[in-house]
Amino acid sequence: MKNLLLFALLIIEISCSGPKVTVQDTPANTDWSQFKTYAFYKLDASGDTISSNFSERTQIIKSALTAELNKRGLVQNDSSPDLLINIGLVVKEKVSTRQTSFTDPDRPKYMGTRNYSWKSETVETGRYREGFATFDFVDTKAQKLLWSAGANGIIPEKTESIKKNVDKIVMEILKDFPVKPITTENK
């Protein structure tokens, strides 16, 4: 029971610690003031590993990105955008385990009827999903990658928690974005 409590605390600590964000630097000669509009690349996904709520969850990501980019003065324009945003998603189900040992309070399992032996084994303690998202910003005229960032973390099960986490992750990712939010001082 003590090990289960420690595992639960570890999961809570990992999920509260925030996403791990990686950012690719922008080419030095990029003039970000020329970019006023953006659009999302078409996101196609298929296969038996795609969950039933995939479209809903990707829409949550797009909405969070739209809100943050609007704060920076960029406007979504699907017909002739200056920037195209490619969203990449990878989600994997992970299994957390622990190894039993002879010193465990639960004791290792007894094996055999006449062959008296003790066995140490790996025990599943839980399942969770971990995701990695990348956001690539591409100049539509020059057809080159301008800025890229990614984040990974544990995905909560509840949709409400996902919305909060996605908003937090997108804010964290875009804090290093070259186009800063418009404030009353910037106007």
PDB file of C-alpha atoms in Angstrom:
ATOM      1  CA  MET A   1       0.000   0.000   0.000  1.00  0.00           C
ATOM      2  CA  LYS A   2       2.883   2.327   0.818  1.00  0.00           C
ATOM      3  CA  ASN A   3       4.370   1.760  -2.658  1.00  0.00           C
ATOM      4  CA  LEU A   4       1.033   2.538  -4.306  1.00  0.00           C
ATOM      5  CA  LEU A   5       0.804   5.805  -2.369  1.00  0.00           C
ATOM      6  CA  LEU A   6       4.348   6.754  -3.428  1.00  0.00           C
ATOM      7  CA  PHE A   7       3.504   5.942  -7.053  1.00  0.00           C
ATOM      8  CA  ALA A   8       0.350   8.101  -6.897  1.00  0.00           C
ATOM      9  CA  LEU A   9       2.363  10.999  -5.476  1.00  0.00           C
ATOM     10  CA  LEU A  10       4.954  10.590  -8.245  1.00  0.00           C
ATOM     11  CA  ILE A  11       2.250  10.733 -10.943  1.00  0.00           C
ATOM     12  CA  ILE A  12       0.716  13.838  -9.327  1.00  0.00           C
ATOM     13  CA  GLU A  13       4.129  15.494  -9.158  1.00  0.00           C
ATOM     14  CA  ILE A  14       4.879  14.694 -12.809  1.00  0.00           C
ATOM     15  CA  SER A  15       1.491  15.957 -14.001  1.00  0.00           C
ATOM     16  CA  CYS A  16       1.732  19.146 -11.918  1.00  0.00           C
ATOM     17  CA  SER A  17       5.295  19.916 -12.903  1.00  0.00           C
ATOM     18  CA  GLY A  18       4.117  21.073 -16.322  1.00  0.00           C
ATOM     19  CA  PRO A  19       5.069  20.136 -19.830  1.00  0.00           C
ATOM     20  CA  LYS A  20       8.590  19.674 -21.042  1.00  0.00           C
ATOM     21  CA  VAL A  21       8.937  22.216 -23.857  1.00  0.00           C
ATOM     22  CA  THR A  22      11.531  22.242 -26.628  1.00  0.00           C
ATOM     23  CA  VAL A  23      11.934  25.148 -29.066  1.00  0.00           C
ATOM     24  CA  GLN A  24      13.867  25.355 -32.331  1.00  0.00           C
ATOM     25  CA  ASP A  25      15.463  28.746 -32.916  1.00  0.00           C
ATOM     26  CA  THR A  26      14.196  31.050 -35.649  1.00  0.00           C
ATOM     27  CA  PRO A  27      16.484  31.901 -38.565  1.00  0.00           C
ATOM     28  CA  ALA A  28      18.281  35.164 -37.679  1.00  0.00           C
ATOM     29  CA  ASN A  29      17.049  37.154 -40.690  1.00  0.00           C
ATOM     30  CA  THR A  30      13.320  36.510 -40.130  1.00  0.00           C
ATOM     31  CA  ASP A  31      11.169  39.648 -40.046  1.00  0.00           C
ATOM     32  CA  TRP A  32       8.159  38.557 -38.021  1.00  0.00           C
ATOM     33  CA  SER A  33       6.326  41.867 -38.574  1.00  0.00           C
ATOM     34  CA  GLN A  34       5.478  40.754 -42.143  1.00  0.00           C
ATOM     35  CA  PHE A  35       3.303  37.883 -40.881  1.00  0.00           C
ATOM     36  CA  LYS A  36      -0.261  38.951 -40.145  1.00  0.00           C
ATOM     37  CA  THR A  37      -2.345  35.847 -40.916  1.00  0.00           C
ATOM     38  CA  TYR A  38      -2.165  32.117 -40.334  1.00  0.00           C
ATOM     39  CA  ALA A  39      -4.004  28.886 -41.082  1.00  0.00           C
ATOM     40  CA  PHE A  40      -3.694  25.291 -39.972  1.00  0.00           C
ATOM     41  CA  TYR A  41      -2.469  22.531 -42.234  1.00  0.00           C
ATOM     42  CA  LYS A  42      -5.127  19.939 -42.834  1.00  0.00           C
ATOM     43  CA  LEU A  43      -4.807  17.289 -40.140  1.00  0.00           C
ATOM     44  CA  ASP A  44      -5.436  13.781 -41.417  1.00  0.00           C
ATOM     45  CA  ALA A  45      -5.347  10.801 -39.116  1.00  0.00           C
ATOM     46  CA  SER A  46      -6.419   7.236 -39.596  1.00  0.00           C
ATOM     47  CA  GLY A  47      -5.828   3.764 -38.283  1.00  0.00           C
ATOM     48  CA  ASP A  48      -7.110   1.620 -35.505  1.00  0.00           C
ATOM     49  CA  THR A  49      -5.064   3.479 -32.888  1.00  0.00           C
ATOM     50  CA  ILE A  50      -6.985   6.745 -33.383  1.00  0.00           C
ATOM     51  CA  SER A  51      -9.423   7.315 -30.512  1.00  0.00           C
ATOM     52  CA  SER A  52     -13.053   8.225 -31.070  1.00  0.00           C
ATOM     53  CA  ASN A  53     -12.528  11.700 -29.577  1.00  0.00           C
ATOM     54  CA  PHE A  54      -9.410  12.546 -31.630  1.00  0.00           C
ATOM     55  CA  SER A  55     -11.149  15.270 -33.676  1.00  0.00           C
ATOM     56  CA  GLU A  56     -12.560  16.881 -30.550  1.00  0.00           C
ATOM     57  CA  ARG A  57      -9.169  16.910 -28.839  1.00  0.00           C
ATOM     58  CA  THR A  58      -7.352  18.358 -31.860  1.00  0.00           C
ATOM     59  CA  GLN A  59      -9.998  21.090 -32.013  1.00  0.00           C
ATOM     60  CA  ILE A  60      -9.173  21.913 -28.365  1.00  0.00           C
ATOM     61  CA  ILE A  61      -5.517  22.357 -29.391  1.00  0.00           C
ATOM     62  CA  LYS A  62      -6.450  24.530 -32.382  1.00  0.00           C
ATOM     63  CA  SER A  63      -8.718  26.701 -30.216  1.00  0.00           C
ATOM     64  CA  ALA A  64      -5.962  27.240 -27.651  1.00  0.00           C
ATOM     65  CA  LEU A  65      -3.466  28.133 -30.402  1.00  0.00           C
ATOM     66  CA  THR A  66      -5.983  30.495 -32.022  1.00  0.00           C
ATOM     67  CA  ALA A  67      -6.568  32.310 -28.719  1.00  0.00           C
ATOM     68  CA  GLU A  68      -2.838  32.758 -28.096  1.00  0.00           C
ATOM     69  CA  LEU A  69      -2.081  33.868 -31.661  1.00  0.00           C
ATOM     70  CA  ASN A  70      -4.975  36.363 -31.595  1.00  0.00           C
ATOM     71  CA  LYS A  71      -3.373  37.911 -28.480  1.00  0.00           C
ATOM     72  CA  ARG A  72      -0.302  38.472 -30.661  1.00  0.00           C
ATOM     73  CA  GLY A  73      -2.283  40.269 -33.379  1.00  0.00           C
ATOM     74  CA  LEU A  74      -2.300  37.365 -35.836  1.00  0.00           C
ATOM     75  CA  VAL A  75      -5.582  36.611 -37.592  1.00  0.00           C
ATOM     76  CA  GLN A  76      -6.743  33.263 -38.905  1.00  0.00           C
ATOM     77  CA  ASN A  77      -7.205  33.350 -42.680  1.00  0.00           C
ATOM     78  CA  ASP A  78      -7.742  29.998 -44.385  1.00  0.00           C
ATOM     79  CA  SER A  79      -7.723  31.360 -47.957  1.00  0.00           C
ATOM     80  CA  SER A  80      -4.331  33.126 -48.144  1.00  0.00           C
ATOM     81  CA  PRO A  81      -2.345  32.850 -44.903  1.00  0.00           C
ATOM     82  CA  ASP A  82       1.159  34.205 -44.326  1.00  0.00           C
ATOM     83  CA  LEU A  83       1.944  31.313 -41.972  1.00  0.00           C
ATOM     84  CA  LEU A  84       0.852  27.698 -42.004  1.00  0.00           C
ATOM     85  CA  ILE A  85       0.819  25.815 -38.717  1.00  0.00           C
ATOM     86  CA  ASN A  86       1.426  22.103 -38.740  1.00  0.00           C
ATOM     87  CA  ILE A  87       0.334  20.248 -35.608  1.00  0.00           C
ATOM     88  CA  GLY A  88       1.950  16.896 -34.972  1.00  0.00           C
ATOM     89  CA  LEU A  89       0.567  14.572 -32.303  1.00  0.00           C
ATOM     90  CA  VAL A  90       1.862  11.314 -30.920  1.00  0.00           C
ATOM     91  CA  VAL A  91      -0.003   9.575 -28.108  1.00  0.00           C
ATOM     92  CA  LYS A  92       1.120   6.370 -26.466  1.00  0.00           C
ATOM     93  CA  GLU A  93      -0.387   4.320 -23.714  1.00  0.00           C
ATOM     94  CA  LYS A  94       2.169   3.627 -21.017  1.00  0.00           C
ATOM     95  CA  VAL A  95       2.157   1.028 -18.278  1.00  0.00           C
ATOM     96  CA  SER A  96       3.753   1.779 -14.948  1.00  0.00           C
ATOM     97  CA  THR A  97       5.230  -1.190 -13.124  1.00  0.00           C
ATOM     98  CA  ARG A  98       7.209  -2.087 -10.072  1.00  0.00           C
ATOM     99  CA  GLN A  99       9.440  -5.025  -9.320  1.00  0.00           C
ATOM    100  CA  THR A 100       8.577  -7.322  -6.415  1.00  0.00           C
ATOM    101  CA  SER A 101      11.441  -8.422  -4.229  1.00  0.00           C
ATOM    102  CA  PHE A 102      11.996 -10.671  -1.259  1.00  0.00           C
ATOM    103  CA  THR A 103      11.900  -7.659   1.053  1.00  0.00           C
ATOM    104  CA  ASP A 104       8.470  -6.429  -0.116  1.00  0.00           C
ATOM    105  CA  PRO A 105       5.761  -6.440   2.524  1.00  0.00           C
ATOM    106  CA  ASP A 106       3.516  -8.102  -0.095  1.00  0.00           C
ATOM    107  CA  ARG A 107       6.143 -10.863  -0.499  1.00  0.00           C
ATOM    108  CA  PRO A 108       6.927 -12.501  -3.817  1.00  0.00           C
ATOM    109  CA  LYS A 109       4.619 -15.130  -5.161  1.00  0.00           C
ATOM    110  CA  TYR A 110       5.024 -18.786  -4.209  1.00  0.00           C
ATOM    111  CA  MET A 111       5.490 -21.057  -7.219  1.00  0.00           C
ATOM    112  CA  GLY A 112       5.005 -24.804  -7.570  1.00  0.00           C
ATOM    113  CA  THR A 113       3.633 -27.626  -5.498  1.00  0.00           C
ATOM    114  CA  ARG A 114       6.717 -29.799  -5.109  1.00  0.00           C
ATOM    115  CA  ASN A 115       9.318 -27.464  -6.525  1.00  0.00           C
ATOM    116  CA  TYR A 116       9.363 -24.982  -3.662  1.00  0.00           C
ATOM    117  CA  SER A 117      10.615 -21.701  -5.054  1.00  0.00           C
ATOM    118  CA  TRP A 118       9.950 -18.002  -4.747  1.00  0.00           C
ATOM    119  CA  LYS A 119       9.685 -15.727  -7.718  1.00  0.00           C
ATOM    120  CA  SER A 120      10.364 -12.021  -8.056  1.00  0.00           C
ATOM    121  CA  GLU A 121       8.284 -10.447 -10.826  1.00  0.00           C
ATOM    122  CA  THR A 122       7.181  -7.183 -12.413  1.00  0.00           C
ATOM    123  CA  VAL A 123       3.734  -6.028 -11.281  1.00  0.00           C
ATOM    124  CA  GLU A 124       1.567  -3.551 -13.220  1.00  0.00           C
ATOM    125  CA  THR A 125       0.585  -0.626 -11.001  1.00  0.00           C
ATOM    126  CA  GLY A 126      -1.311   1.539 -13.490  1.00  0.00           C
ATOM    127  CA  ARG A 127      -1.876   2.750 -17.037  1.00  0.00           C
ATOM    128  CA  TYR A 128      -1.727   6.264 -18.397  1.00  0.00           C
ATOM    129  CA  ARG A 129      -1.406   8.044 -21.738  1.00  0.00           C
ATOM    130  CA  GLU A 130       1.499  10.274 -22.618  1.00  0.00           C
ATOM    131  CA  GLY A 131       1.451  12.638 -25.547  1.00  0.00           C
ATOM    132  CA  PHE A 132       3.908  14.684 -27.554  1.00  0.00           C
ATOM    133  CA  ALA A 133       2.739  17.646 -29.637  1.00  0.00           C
ATOM    134  CA  THR A 134       4.765  19.713 -32.091  1.00  0.00           C
ATOM    135  CA  PHE A 135       3.826  23.027 -33.660  1.00  0.00           C
ATOM    136  CA  ASP A 136       5.677  23.994 -36.839  1.00  0.00           C
ATOM    137  CA  PHE A 137       5.237  27.504 -38.259  1.00  0.00           C
ATOM    138  CA  VAL A 138       5.969  27.626 -41.992  1.00  0.00           C
ATOM    139  CA  ASP A 139       6.334  30.700 -44.215  1.00  0.00           C
ATOM    140  CA  THR A 140       3.852  30.046 -47.060  1.00  0.00           C
ATOM    141  CA  LYS A 141       5.675  32.238 -49.597  1.00  0.00           C
ATOM    142  CA  ALA A 142       9.205  30.929 -48.998  1.00  0.00           C
ATOM    143  CA  GLN A 143       8.010  27.419 -48.120  1.00  0.00           C
ATOM    144  CA  LYS A 144      10.426  27.135 -45.213  1.00  0.00           C
ATOM    145  CA  LEU A 145      10.170  26.301 -41.552  1.00  0.00           C
ATOM    146  CA  LEU A 146      10.441  29.428 -39.424  1.00  0.00           C
ATOM    147  CA  TRP A 147       9.791  28.234 -35.890  1.00  0.00           C
ATOM    148  CA  SER A 148       9.083  24.924 -34.230  1.00  0.00           C
ATOM    149  CA  ALA A 149       8.232  23.933 -30.685  1.00  0.00           C
ATOM    150  CA  GLY A 150       7.056  20.811 -28.951  1.00  0.00           C
ATOM    151  CA  ALA A 151       5.910  19.621 -25.563  1.00  0.00           C
ATOM    152  CA  ASN A 152       5.222  16.331 -23.918  1.00  0.00           C
ATOM    153  CA  GLY A 153       3.345  15.275 -20.840  1.00  0.00           C
ATOM    154  CA  ILE A 154       0.749  13.001 -19.331  1.00  0.00           C
ATOM    155  CA  ILE A 155      -2.743  13.314 -20.829  1.00  0.00           C
ATOM    156  CA  PRO A 156      -5.595  13.474 -18.318  1.00  0.00           C
ATOM    157  CA  GLU A 157      -8.708  11.392 -18.912  1.00  0.00           C
ATOM    158  CA  LYS A 158     -11.370  14.093 -18.394  1.00  0.00           C
ATOM    159  CA  THR A 159     -12.066  16.546 -21.244  1.00  0.00           C
ATOM    160  CA  GLU A 160     -12.284  19.493 -18.809  1.00  0.00           C
ATOM    161  CA  SER A 161      -8.804  18.694 -17.518  1.00  0.00           C
ATOM    162  CA  ILE A 162      -7.524  18.363 -21.072  1.00  0.00           C
ATOM    163  CA  LYS A 163      -8.764  21.878 -21.940  1.00  0.00           C
ATOM    164  CA  LYS A 164      -6.982  23.355 -18.920  1.00  0.00           C
ATOM    165  CA  ASN A 165      -3.793  21.410 -19.641  1.00  0.00           C
ATOM    166  CA  VAL A 166      -3.776  22.304 -23.345  1.00  0.00           C
ATOM    167  CA  ASP A 167      -4.271  26.007 -22.567  1.00  0.00           C
ATOM    168  CA  LYS A 168      -1.392  25.835 -20.088  1.00  0.00           C
ATOM    169  CA  ILE A 169       0.878  23.928 -22.503  1.00  0.00           C
ATOM    170  CA  VAL A 170       0.154  26.244 -25.453  1.00  0.00           C
ATOM    171  CA  MET A 171       0.882  29.301 -23.282  1.00  0.00           C
ATOM    172  CA  GLU A 172       4.127  27.671 -22.129  1.00  0.00           C
ATOM    173  CA  ILE A 173       5.160  26.796 -25.682  1.00  0.00           C
ATOM    174  CA  LEU A 174       4.346  30.219 -27.134  1.00  0.00           C
ATOM    175  CA  LYS A 175       6.081  32.195 -24.370  1.00  0.00           C
ATOM    176  CA  ASP A 176       9.248  31.958 -26.514  1.00  0.00           C
ATOM    177  CA  PHE A 177       7.401  32.659 -29.783  1.00  0.00           C
ATOM    178  CA  PRO A 178       9.049  35.600 -31.641  1.00  0.00           C
ATOM    179  CA  VAL A 179       5.754  37.527 -31.932  1.00  0.00           C
ATOM    180  CA  LYS A 180       4.927  38.750 -28.411  1.00  0.00           C
ATOM    181  CA  PRO A 181       1.401  39.426 -27.135  1.00  0.00           C
ATOM    182  CA  ILE A 182       0.051  42.884 -27.856  1.00  0.00           C
ATOM    183  CA  THR A 183      -0.317  44.954 -24.717  1.00  0.00           C
ATOM    184  CA  THR A 184      -1.491  48.523 -24.254  1.00  0.00           C
ATOM    185  CA  GLU A 185       2.206  49.528 -24.099  1.00  0.00           C
ATOM    186  CA  ASN A 186       2.888  47.888 -27.536  1.00  0.00           C
ATOM    187  CA  LYS A 187       0.089  49.737 -29.365  1.00  0.00           C
TER     188      LYS A 187
END
